[in-house]
mmCIF file of C-alpha atoms (C1' of nucleotides) in Angstrom:
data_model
loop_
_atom_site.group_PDB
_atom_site.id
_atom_site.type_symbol
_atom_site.label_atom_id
_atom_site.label_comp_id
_atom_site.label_asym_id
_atom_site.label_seq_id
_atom_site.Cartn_x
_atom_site.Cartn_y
_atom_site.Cartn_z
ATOM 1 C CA UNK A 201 -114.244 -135.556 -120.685
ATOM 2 C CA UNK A 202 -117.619 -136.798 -122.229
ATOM 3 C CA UNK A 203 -120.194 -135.344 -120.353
ATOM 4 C CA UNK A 204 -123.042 -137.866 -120.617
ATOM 5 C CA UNK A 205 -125.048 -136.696 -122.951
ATOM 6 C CA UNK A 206 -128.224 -137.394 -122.334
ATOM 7 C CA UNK A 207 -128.508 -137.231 -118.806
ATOM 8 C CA UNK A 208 -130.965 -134.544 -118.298
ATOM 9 C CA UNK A 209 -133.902 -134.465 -120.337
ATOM 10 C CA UNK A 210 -135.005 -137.409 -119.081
ATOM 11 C CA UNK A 211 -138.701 -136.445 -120.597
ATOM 12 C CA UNK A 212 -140.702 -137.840 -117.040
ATOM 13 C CA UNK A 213 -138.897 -136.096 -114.555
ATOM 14 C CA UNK A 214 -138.168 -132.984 -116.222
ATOM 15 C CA UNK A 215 -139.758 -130.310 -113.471
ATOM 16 C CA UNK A 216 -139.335 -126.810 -115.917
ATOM 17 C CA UNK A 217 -138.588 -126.638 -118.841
ATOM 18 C CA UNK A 218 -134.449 -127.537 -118.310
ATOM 19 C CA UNK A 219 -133.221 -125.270 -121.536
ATOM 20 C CA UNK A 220 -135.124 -121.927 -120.285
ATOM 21 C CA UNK A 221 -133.685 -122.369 -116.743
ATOM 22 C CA UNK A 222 -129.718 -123.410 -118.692
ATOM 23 C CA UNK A 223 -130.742 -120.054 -120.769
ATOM 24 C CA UNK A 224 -131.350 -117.765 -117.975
ATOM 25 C CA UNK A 225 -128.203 -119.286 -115.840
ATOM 26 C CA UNK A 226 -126.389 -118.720 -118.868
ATOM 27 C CA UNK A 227 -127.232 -115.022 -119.487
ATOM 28 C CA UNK A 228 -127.047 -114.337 -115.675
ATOM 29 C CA UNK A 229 -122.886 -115.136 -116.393
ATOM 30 C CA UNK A 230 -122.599 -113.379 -119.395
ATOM 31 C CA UNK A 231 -124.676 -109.966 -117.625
ATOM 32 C CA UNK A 232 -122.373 -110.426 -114.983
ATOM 33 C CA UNK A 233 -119.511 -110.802 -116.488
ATOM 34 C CA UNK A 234 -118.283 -114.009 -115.927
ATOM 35 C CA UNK A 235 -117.290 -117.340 -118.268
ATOM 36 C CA UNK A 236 -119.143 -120.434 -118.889
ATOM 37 C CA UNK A 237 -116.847 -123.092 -117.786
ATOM 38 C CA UNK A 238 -116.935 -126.542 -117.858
ATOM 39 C CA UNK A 239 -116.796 -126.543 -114.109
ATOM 40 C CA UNK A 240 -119.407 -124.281 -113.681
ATOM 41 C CA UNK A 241 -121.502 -126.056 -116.346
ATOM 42 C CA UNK A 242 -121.079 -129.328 -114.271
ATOM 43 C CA UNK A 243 -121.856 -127.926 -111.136
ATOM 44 C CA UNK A 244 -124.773 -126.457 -112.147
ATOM 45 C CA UNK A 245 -126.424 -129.213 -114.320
ATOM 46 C CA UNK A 246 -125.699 -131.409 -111.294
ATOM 47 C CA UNK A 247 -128.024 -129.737 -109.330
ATOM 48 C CA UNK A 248 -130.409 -128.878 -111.195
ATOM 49 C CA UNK A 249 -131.051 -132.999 -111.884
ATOM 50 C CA UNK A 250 -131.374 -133.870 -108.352
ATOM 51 C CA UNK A 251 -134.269 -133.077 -106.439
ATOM 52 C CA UNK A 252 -133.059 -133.998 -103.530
ATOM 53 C CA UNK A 253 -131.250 -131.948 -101.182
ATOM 54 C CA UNK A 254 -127.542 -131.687 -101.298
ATOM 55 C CA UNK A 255 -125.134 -130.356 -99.247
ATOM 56 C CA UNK A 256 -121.836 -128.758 -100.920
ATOM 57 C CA UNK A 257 -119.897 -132.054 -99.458
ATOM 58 C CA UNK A 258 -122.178 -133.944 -101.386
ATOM 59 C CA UNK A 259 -122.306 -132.086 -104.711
ATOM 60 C CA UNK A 260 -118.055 -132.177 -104.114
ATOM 61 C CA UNK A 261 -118.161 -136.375 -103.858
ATOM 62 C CA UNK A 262 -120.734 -136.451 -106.844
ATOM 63 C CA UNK A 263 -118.111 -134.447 -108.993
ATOM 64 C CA UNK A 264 -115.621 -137.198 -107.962
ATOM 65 C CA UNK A 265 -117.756 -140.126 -108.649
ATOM 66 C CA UNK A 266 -119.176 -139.119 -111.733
ATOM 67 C CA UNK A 267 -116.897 -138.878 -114.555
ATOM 68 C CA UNK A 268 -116.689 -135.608 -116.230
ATOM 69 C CA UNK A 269 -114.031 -132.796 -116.085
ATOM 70 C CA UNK A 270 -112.267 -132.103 -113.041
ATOM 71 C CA UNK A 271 -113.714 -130.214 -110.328
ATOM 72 C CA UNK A 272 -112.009 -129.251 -107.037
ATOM 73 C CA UNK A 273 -114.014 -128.723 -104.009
ATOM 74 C CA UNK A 274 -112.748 -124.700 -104.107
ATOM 75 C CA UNK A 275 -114.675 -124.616 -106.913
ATOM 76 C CA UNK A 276 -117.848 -126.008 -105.690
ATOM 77 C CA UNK A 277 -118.010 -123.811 -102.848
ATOM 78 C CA UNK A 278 -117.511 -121.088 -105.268
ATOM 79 C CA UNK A 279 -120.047 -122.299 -107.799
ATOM 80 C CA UNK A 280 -122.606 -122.787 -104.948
ATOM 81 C CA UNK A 281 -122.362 -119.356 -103.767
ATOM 82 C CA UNK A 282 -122.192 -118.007 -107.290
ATOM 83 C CA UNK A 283 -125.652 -120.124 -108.126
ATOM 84 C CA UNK A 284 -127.503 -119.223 -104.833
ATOM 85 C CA UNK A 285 -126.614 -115.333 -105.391
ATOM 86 C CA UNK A 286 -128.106 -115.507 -108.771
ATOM 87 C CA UNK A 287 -131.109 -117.016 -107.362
ATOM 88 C CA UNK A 288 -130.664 -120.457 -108.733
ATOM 89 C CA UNK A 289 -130.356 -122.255 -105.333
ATOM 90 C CA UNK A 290 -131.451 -121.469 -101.834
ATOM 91 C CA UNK A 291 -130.006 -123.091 -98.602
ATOM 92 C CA UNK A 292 -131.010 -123.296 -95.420
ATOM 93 C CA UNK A 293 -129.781 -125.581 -92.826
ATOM 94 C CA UNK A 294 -131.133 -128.965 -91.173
ATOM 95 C CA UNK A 295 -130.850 -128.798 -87.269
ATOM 96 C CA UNK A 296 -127.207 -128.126 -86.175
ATOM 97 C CA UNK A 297 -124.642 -127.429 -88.876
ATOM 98 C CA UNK A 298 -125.255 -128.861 -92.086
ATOM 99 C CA UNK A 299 -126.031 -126.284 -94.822
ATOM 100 C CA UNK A 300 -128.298 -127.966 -98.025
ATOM 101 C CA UNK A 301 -128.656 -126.955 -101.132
ATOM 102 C CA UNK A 302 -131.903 -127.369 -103.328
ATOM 103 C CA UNK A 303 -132.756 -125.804 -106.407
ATOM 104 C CA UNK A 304 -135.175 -123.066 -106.702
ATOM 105 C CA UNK A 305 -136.433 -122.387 -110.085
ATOM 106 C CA UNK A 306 -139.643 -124.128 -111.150
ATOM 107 C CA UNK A 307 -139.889 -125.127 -107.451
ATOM 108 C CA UNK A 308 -142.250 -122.806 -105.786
ATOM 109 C CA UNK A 309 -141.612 -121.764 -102.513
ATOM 110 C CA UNK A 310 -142.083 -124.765 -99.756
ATOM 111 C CA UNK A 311 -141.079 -125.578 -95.925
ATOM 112 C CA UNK A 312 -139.931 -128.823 -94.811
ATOM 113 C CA UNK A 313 -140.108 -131.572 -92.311
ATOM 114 C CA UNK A 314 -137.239 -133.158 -91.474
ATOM 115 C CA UNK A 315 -137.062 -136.722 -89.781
ATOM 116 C CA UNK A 316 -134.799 -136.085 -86.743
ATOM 117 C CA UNK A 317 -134.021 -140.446 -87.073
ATOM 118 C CA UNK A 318 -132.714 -141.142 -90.394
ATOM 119 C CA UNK A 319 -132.434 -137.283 -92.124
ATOM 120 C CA UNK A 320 -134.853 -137.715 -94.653
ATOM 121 C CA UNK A 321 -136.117 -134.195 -95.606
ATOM 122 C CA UNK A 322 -140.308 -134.178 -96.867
ATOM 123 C CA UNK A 323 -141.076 -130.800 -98.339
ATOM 124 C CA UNK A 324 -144.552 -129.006 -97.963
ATOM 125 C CA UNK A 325 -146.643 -125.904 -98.301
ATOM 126 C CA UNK A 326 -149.429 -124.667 -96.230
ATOM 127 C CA UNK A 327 -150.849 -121.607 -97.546
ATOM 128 C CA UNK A 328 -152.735 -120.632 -93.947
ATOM 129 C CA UNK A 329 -148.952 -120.728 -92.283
ATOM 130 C CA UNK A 330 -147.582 -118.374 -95.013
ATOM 131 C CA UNK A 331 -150.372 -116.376 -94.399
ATOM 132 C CA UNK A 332 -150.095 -116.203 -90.594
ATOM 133 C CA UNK A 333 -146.919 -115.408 -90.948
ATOM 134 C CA UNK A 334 -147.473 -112.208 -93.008
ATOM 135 C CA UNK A 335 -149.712 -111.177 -90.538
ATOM 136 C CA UNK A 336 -147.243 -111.522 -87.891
ATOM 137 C CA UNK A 337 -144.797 -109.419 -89.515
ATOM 138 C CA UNK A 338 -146.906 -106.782 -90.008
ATOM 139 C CA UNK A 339 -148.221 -106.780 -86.552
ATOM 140 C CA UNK A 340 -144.910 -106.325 -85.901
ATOM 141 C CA UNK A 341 -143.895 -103.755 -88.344
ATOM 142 C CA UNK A 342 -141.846 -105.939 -90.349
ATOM 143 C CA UNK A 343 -141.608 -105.733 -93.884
ATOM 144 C CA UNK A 344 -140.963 -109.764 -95.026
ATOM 145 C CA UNK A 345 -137.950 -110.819 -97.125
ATOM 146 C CA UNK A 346 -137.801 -114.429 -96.495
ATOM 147 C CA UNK A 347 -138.102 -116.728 -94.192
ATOM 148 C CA UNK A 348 -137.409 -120.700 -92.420
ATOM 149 C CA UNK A 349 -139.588 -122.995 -91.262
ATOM 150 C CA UNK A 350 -138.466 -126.629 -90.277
ATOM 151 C CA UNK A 351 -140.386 -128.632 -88.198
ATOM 152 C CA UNK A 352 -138.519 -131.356 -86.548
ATOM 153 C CA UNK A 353 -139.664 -135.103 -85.940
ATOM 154 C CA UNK A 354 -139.824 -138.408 -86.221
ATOM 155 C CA UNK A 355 -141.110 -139.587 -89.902
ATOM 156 C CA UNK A 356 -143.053 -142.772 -90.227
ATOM 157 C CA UNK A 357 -140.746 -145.071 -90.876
ATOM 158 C CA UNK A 358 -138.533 -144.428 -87.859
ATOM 159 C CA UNK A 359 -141.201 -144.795 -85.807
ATOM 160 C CA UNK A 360 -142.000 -148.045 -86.751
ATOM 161 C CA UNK A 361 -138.854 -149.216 -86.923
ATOM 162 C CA UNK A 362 -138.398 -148.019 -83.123
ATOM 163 C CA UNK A 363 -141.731 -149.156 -82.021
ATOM 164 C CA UNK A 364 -141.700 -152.600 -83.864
ATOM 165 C CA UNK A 365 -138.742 -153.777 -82.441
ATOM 166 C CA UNK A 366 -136.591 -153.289 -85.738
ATOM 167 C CA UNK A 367 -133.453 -152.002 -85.255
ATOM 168 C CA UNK A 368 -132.878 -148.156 -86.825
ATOM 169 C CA UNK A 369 -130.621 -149.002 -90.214
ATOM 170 C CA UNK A 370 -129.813 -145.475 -91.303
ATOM 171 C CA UNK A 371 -127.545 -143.460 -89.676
ATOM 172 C CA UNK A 372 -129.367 -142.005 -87.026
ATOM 173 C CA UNK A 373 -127.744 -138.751 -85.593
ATOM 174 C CA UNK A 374 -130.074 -137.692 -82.830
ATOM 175 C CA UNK A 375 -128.045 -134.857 -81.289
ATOM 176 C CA UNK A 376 -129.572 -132.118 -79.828
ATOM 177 C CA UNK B 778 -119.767 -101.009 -66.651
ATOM 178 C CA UNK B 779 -118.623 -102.257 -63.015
ATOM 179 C CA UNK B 780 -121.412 -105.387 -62.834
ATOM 180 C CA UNK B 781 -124.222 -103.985 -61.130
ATOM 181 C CA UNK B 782 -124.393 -106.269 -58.176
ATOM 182 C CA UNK B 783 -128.198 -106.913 -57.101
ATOM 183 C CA UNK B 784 -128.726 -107.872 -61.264
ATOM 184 C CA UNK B 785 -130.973 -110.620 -61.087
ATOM 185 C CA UNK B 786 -133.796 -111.201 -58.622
ATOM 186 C CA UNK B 787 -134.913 -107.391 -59.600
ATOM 187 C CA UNK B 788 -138.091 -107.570 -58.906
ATOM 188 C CA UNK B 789 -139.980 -106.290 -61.281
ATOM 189 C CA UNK B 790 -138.642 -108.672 -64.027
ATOM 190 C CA UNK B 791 -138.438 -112.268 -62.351
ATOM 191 C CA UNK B 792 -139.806 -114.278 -65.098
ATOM 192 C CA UNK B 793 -140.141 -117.327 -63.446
ATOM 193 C CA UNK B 794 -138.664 -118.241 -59.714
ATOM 194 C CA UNK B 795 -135.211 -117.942 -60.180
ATOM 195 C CA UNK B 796 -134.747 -119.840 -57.359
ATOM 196 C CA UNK B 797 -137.012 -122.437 -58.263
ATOM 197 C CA UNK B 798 -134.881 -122.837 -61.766
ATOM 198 C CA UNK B 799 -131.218 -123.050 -60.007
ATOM 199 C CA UNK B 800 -132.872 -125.766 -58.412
ATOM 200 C CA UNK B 801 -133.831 -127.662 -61.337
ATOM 201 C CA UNK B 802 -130.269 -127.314 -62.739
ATOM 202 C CA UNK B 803 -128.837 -128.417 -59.713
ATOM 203 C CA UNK B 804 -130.769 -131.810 -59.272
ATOM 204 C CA UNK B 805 -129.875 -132.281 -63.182
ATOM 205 C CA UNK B 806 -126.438 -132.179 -62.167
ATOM 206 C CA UNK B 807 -127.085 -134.490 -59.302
ATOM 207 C CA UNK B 808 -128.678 -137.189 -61.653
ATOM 208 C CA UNK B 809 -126.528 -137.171 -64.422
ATOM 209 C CA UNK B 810 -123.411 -137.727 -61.742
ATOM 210 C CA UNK B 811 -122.124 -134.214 -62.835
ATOM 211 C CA UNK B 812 -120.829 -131.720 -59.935
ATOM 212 C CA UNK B 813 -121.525 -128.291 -59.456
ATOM 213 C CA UNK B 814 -118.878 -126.097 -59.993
ATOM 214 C CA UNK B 815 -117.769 -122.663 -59.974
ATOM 215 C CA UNK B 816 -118.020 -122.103 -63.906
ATOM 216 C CA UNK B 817 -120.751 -124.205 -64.106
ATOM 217 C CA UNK B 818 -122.459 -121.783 -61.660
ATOM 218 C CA UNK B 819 -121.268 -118.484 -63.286
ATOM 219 C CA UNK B 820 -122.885 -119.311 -66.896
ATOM 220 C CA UNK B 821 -125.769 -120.548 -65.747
ATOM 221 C CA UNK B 822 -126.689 -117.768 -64.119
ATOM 222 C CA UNK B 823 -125.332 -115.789 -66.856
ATOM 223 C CA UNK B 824 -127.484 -117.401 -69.268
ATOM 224 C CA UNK B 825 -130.515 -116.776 -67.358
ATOM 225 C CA UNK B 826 -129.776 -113.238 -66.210
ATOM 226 C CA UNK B 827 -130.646 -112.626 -70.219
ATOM 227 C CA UNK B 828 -133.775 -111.960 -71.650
ATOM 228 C CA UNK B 829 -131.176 -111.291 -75.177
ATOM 229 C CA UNK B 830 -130.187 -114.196 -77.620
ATOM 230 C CA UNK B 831 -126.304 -114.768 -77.528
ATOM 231 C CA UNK B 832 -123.640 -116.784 -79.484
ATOM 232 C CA UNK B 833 -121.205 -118.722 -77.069
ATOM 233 C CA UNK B 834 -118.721 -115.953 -77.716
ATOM 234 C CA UNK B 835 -120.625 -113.365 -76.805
ATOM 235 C CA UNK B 836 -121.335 -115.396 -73.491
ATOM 236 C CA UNK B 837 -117.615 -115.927 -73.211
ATOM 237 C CA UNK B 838 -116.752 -112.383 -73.550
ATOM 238 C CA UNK B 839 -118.929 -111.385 -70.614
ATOM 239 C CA UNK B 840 -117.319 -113.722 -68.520
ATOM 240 C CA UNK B 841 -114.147 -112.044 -69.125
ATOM 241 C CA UNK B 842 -115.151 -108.982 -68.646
ATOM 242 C CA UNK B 843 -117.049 -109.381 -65.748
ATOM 243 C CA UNK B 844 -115.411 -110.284 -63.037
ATOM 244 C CA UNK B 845 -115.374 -114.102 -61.016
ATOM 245 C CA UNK B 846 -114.162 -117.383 -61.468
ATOM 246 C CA UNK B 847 -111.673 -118.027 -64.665
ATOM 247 C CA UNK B 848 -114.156 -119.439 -67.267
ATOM 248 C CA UNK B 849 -112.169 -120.590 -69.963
ATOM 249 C CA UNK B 850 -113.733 -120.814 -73.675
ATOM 250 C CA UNK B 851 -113.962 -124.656 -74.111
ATOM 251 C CA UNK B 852 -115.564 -124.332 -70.157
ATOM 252 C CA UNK B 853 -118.150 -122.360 -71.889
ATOM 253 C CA UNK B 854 -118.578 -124.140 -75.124
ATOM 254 C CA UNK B 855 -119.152 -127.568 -73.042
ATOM 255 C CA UNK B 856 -121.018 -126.208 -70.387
ATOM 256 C CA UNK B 857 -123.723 -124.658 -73.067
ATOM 257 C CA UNK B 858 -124.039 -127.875 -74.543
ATOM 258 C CA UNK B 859 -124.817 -129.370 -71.132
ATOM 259 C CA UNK B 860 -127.393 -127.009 -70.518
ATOM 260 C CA UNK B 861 -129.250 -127.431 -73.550
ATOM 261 C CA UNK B 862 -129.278 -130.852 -73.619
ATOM 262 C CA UNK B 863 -130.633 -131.157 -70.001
ATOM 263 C CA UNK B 864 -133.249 -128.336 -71.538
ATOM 264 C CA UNK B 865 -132.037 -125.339 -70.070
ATOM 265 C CA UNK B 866 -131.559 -123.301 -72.890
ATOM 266 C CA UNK B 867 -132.338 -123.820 -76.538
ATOM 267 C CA UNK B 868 -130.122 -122.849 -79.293
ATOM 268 C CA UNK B 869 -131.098 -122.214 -83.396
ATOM 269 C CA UNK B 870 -129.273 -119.757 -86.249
ATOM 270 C CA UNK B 871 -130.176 -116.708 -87.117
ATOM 271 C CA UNK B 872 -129.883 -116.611 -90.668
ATOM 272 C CA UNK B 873 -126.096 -117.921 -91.747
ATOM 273 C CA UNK B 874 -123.682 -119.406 -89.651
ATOM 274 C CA UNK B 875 -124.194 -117.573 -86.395
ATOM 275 C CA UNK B 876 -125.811 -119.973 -83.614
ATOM 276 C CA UNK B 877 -127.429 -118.204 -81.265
ATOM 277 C CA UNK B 878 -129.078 -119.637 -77.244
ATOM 278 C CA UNK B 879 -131.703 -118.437 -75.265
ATOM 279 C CA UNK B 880 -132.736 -119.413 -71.739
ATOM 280 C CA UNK B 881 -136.138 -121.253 -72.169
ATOM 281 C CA UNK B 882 -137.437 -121.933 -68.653
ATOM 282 C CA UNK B 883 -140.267 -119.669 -67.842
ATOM 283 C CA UNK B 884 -140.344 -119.035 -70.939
ATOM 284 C CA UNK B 885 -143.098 -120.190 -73.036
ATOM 285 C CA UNK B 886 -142.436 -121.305 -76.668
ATOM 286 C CA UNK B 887 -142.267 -118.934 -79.209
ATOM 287 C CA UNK B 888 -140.851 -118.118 -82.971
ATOM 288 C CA UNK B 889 -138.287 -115.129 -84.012
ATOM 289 C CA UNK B 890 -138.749 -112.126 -86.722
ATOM 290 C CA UNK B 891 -135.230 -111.325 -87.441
ATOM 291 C CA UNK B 892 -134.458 -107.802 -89.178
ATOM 292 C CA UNK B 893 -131.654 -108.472 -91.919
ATOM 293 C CA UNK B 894 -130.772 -104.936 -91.405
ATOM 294 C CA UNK B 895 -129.833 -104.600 -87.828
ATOM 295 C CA UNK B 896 -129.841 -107.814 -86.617
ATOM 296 C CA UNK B 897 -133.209 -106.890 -84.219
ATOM 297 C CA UNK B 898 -135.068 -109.779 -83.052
ATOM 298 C CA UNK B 899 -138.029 -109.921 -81.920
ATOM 299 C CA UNK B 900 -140.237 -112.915 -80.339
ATOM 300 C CA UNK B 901 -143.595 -113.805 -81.152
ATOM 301 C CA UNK B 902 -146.079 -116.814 -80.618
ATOM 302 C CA UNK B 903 -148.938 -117.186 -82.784
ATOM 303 C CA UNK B 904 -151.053 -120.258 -81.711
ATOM 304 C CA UNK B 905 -152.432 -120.417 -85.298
ATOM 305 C CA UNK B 906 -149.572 -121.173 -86.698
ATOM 306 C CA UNK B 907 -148.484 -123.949 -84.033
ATOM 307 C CA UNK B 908 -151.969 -125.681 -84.460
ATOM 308 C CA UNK B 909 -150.818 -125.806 -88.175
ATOM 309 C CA UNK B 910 -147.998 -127.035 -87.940
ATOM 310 C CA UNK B 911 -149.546 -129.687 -86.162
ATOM 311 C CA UNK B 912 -151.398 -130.791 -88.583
ATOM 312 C CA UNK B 913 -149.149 -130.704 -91.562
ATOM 313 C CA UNK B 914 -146.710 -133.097 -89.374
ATOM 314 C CA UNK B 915 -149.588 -135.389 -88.989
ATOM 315 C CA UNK B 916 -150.488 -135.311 -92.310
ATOM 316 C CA UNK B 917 -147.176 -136.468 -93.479
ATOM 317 C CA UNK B 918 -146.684 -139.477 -90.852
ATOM 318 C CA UNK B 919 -144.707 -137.250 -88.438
ATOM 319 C CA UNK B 920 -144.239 -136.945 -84.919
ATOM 320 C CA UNK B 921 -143.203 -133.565 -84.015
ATOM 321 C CA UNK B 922 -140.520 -133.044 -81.500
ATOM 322 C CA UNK B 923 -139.638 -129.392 -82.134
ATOM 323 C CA UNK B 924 -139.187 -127.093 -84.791
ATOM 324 C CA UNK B 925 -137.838 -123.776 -85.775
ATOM 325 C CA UNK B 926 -139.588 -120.943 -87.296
ATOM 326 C CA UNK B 927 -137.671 -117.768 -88.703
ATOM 327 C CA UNK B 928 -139.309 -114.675 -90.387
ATOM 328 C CA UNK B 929 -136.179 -112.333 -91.941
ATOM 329 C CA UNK B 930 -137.430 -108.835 -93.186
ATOM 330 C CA UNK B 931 -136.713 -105.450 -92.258
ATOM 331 C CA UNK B 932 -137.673 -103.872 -88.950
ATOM 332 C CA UNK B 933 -139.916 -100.695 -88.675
ATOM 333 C CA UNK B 934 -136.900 -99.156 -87.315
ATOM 334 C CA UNK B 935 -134.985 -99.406 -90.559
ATOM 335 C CA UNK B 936 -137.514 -99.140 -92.906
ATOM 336 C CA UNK B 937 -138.083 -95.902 -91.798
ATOM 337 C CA UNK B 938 -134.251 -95.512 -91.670
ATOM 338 C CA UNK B 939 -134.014 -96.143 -95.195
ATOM 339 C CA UNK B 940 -136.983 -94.373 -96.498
ATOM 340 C CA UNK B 941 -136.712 -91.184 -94.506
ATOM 341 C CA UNK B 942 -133.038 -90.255 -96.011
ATOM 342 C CA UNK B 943 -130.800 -91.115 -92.872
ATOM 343 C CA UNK B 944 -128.267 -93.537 -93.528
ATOM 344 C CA UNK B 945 -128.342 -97.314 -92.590
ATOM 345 C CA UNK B 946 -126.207 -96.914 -88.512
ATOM 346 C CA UNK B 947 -126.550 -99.982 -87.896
ATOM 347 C CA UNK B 948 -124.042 -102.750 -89.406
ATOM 348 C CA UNK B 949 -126.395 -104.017 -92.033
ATOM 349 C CA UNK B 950 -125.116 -107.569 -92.881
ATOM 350 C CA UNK B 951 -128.141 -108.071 -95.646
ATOM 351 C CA UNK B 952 -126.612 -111.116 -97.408
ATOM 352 C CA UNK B 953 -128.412 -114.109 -98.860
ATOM 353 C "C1'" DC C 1005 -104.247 -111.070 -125.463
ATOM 354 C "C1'" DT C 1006 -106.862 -109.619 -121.527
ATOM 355 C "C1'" DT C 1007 -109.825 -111.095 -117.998
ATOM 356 C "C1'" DT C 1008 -111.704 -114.432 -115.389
ATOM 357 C "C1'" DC C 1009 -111.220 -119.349 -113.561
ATOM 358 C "C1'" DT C 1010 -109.361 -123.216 -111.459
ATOM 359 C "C1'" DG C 1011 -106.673 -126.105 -108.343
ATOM 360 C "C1'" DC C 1012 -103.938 -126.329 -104.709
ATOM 361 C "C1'" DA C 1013 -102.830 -125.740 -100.204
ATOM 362 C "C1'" DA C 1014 -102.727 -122.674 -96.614
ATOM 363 C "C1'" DA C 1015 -105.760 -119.768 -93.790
ATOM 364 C "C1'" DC C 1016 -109.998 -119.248 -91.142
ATOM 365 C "C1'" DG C 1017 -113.577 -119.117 -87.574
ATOM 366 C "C1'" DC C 1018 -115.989 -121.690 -84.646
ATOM 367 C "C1'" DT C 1019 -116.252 -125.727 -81.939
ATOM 368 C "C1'" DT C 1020 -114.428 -129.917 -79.891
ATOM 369 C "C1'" DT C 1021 -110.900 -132.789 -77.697
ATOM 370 C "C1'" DG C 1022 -106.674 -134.887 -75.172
ATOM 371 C "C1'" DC C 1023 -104.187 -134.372 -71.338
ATOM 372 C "C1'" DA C 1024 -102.269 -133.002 -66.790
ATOM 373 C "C1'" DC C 1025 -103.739 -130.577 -62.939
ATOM 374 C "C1'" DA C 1026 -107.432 -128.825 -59.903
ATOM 375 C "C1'" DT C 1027 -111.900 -129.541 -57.725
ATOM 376 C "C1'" DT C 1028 -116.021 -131.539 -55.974
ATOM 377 C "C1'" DC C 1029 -118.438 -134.973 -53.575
ATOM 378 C "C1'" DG D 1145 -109.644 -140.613 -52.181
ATOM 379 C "C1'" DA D 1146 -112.248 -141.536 -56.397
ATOM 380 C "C1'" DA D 1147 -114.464 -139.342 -59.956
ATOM 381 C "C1'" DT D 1148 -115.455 -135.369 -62.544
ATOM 382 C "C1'" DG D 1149 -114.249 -130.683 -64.276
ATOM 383 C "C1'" DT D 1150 -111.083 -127.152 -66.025
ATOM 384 C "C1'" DG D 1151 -107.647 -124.798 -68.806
ATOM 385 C "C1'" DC D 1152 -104.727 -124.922 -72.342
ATOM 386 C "C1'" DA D 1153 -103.386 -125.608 -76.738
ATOM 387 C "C1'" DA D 1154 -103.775 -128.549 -80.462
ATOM 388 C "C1'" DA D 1155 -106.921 -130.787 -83.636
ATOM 389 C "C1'" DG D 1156 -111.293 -130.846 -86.445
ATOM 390 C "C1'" DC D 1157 -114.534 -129.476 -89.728
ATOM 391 C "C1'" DG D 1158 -116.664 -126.970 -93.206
ATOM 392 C "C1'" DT D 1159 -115.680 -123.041 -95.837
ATOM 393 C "C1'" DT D 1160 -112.900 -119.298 -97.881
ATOM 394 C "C1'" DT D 1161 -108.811 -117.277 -99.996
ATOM 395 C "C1'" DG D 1162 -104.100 -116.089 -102.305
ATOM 396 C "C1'" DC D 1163 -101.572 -117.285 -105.921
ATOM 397 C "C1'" DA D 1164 -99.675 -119.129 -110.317
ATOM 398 C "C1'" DG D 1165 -100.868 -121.456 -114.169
ATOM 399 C "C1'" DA D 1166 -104.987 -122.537 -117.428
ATOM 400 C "C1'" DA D 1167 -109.057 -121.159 -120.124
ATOM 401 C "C1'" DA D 1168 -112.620 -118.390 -121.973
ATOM 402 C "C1'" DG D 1169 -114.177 -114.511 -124.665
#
DNA sequence: CTTTCTGCAAACGCTTTGCACATTC
DNA sequence: GAATGTGCAAAGCGTTTGCAGAAAG
């Protein structure tokens, strides 16, 4: 089982510093008790290189693809769970169903668009709607933890693929 | 709980004409070929007898319990879809897993505040926030078609719960 | 060596579906 | 009567879990 060695790193895309994030996922084991496992080390270095969003399907058929030690899809479900309690991945899901994953540290908080046409995902941040939204909560008396937004639409693209007579390539799955 | 007979049409809490929205549902039927049925009847009015959010099972459990036509569970899981796809009611997840509906007609737009304690939630509309949301879809290319805004925190109600010394009552399901 | 993991496959919870019978139009 | 709807139970789908063998510390 070689891992590829060099894989992260890659010294243009690297968003944080990678060690100091492999440190702190590495201590958060050890203060909870648990082992650094290959699996585990796998998992987590897997998505901590994509910045896309993943769901745990996908992470499961990357593990397959890519070479590297054996990982069963128990143990990605696990290993998500285990990584998004420790704070290392959020999730939040896109319409109707599908739960994503995205990495968290050295990505500041951000909403996102979604294109209800072909899926793609766009991430953003406006400070007046986080604002707002304090102020609702404390009009209302609540105390913030966390919260969703996802606005849904039609991206670019799509719509001039519709409107220009192309036909829509990527798998559209307008439902709802 | 014997079903209070005169339940909707009380007059003091007619959101919208009731009559006016039976209607509606009716000619949908008529256009999309579909028939009116017993069931068909039952939820609907069900669904719009409630100003509360509920999951399909919930919906299903009150029409066991209260009495009328048989409404079998897959009755009620296909005739929810119906109605929100002819617009009826909407549908979006509180927090993990659980998918909850809500009657929209008469019922302007708005966003939820969801207590992770007890499960409370509350609607609000802040036109800021829509106006912004505008904008950032613009921005990025987007056409909007809807979206979904969640705020999770904790409710006065259990804040003060906490704070005071009385224990948590409610089933606090604070996860994630 | 003890404790924690992993893989497997079975279990799960919610939702959908195939089919024969019942119902509406 | 022809077409659509319903109930039932079985099938799906994504996720979790129990258990025995495998690794980590």
């Amino acid at each position: 089982m070689l891992l590829p060695l060099a894989r992260r790193r890659s010294p243009s895309q690297t968003p944080v510093n990678h060690d100091a994030i492999r440190r702190r996922f590495e201590s958060f084991l050890k203060t909870q008790g648990l082992k650094m496992t290959a699996q585990r080390e796998r998992i987590f270095e897997r998505a901590f290189e994509t910045h896309d969003h993943f769901s745990a399907e996908t992470l499961y058929d990357w593990m397959r693809e890519e070479g590297g030690p054996n990982v069963s899809r128990a143990t990605v479900y696990r290993t998500l769970n285990l990584l998004e309690d420790g704070g290392f991945i959020g999730s939040f899901d896109t319409g109707r169903g599908e739960v994503v994953y995205e990495h968290l540290l050295g990505h500041p908080h951000h909403d996102h668009l979604i294109c209800v046409e072909c899926g793609r995902i766009v991430e953003f941040r406006e400070e007046r709607i986080e604002a707002l939204q304090e102020d609702v909560a404390e009009r209302n008396g609540f105390e913030l933890t966390s919260h969703t937004l996802r606005l849904m639409g039609v991206c670019g693209d799509c719509r001039a693929a519709t409107a220009g007579g192309g036909a829509s390539e990527t798998k559209a799955s307008a439902r709802s």
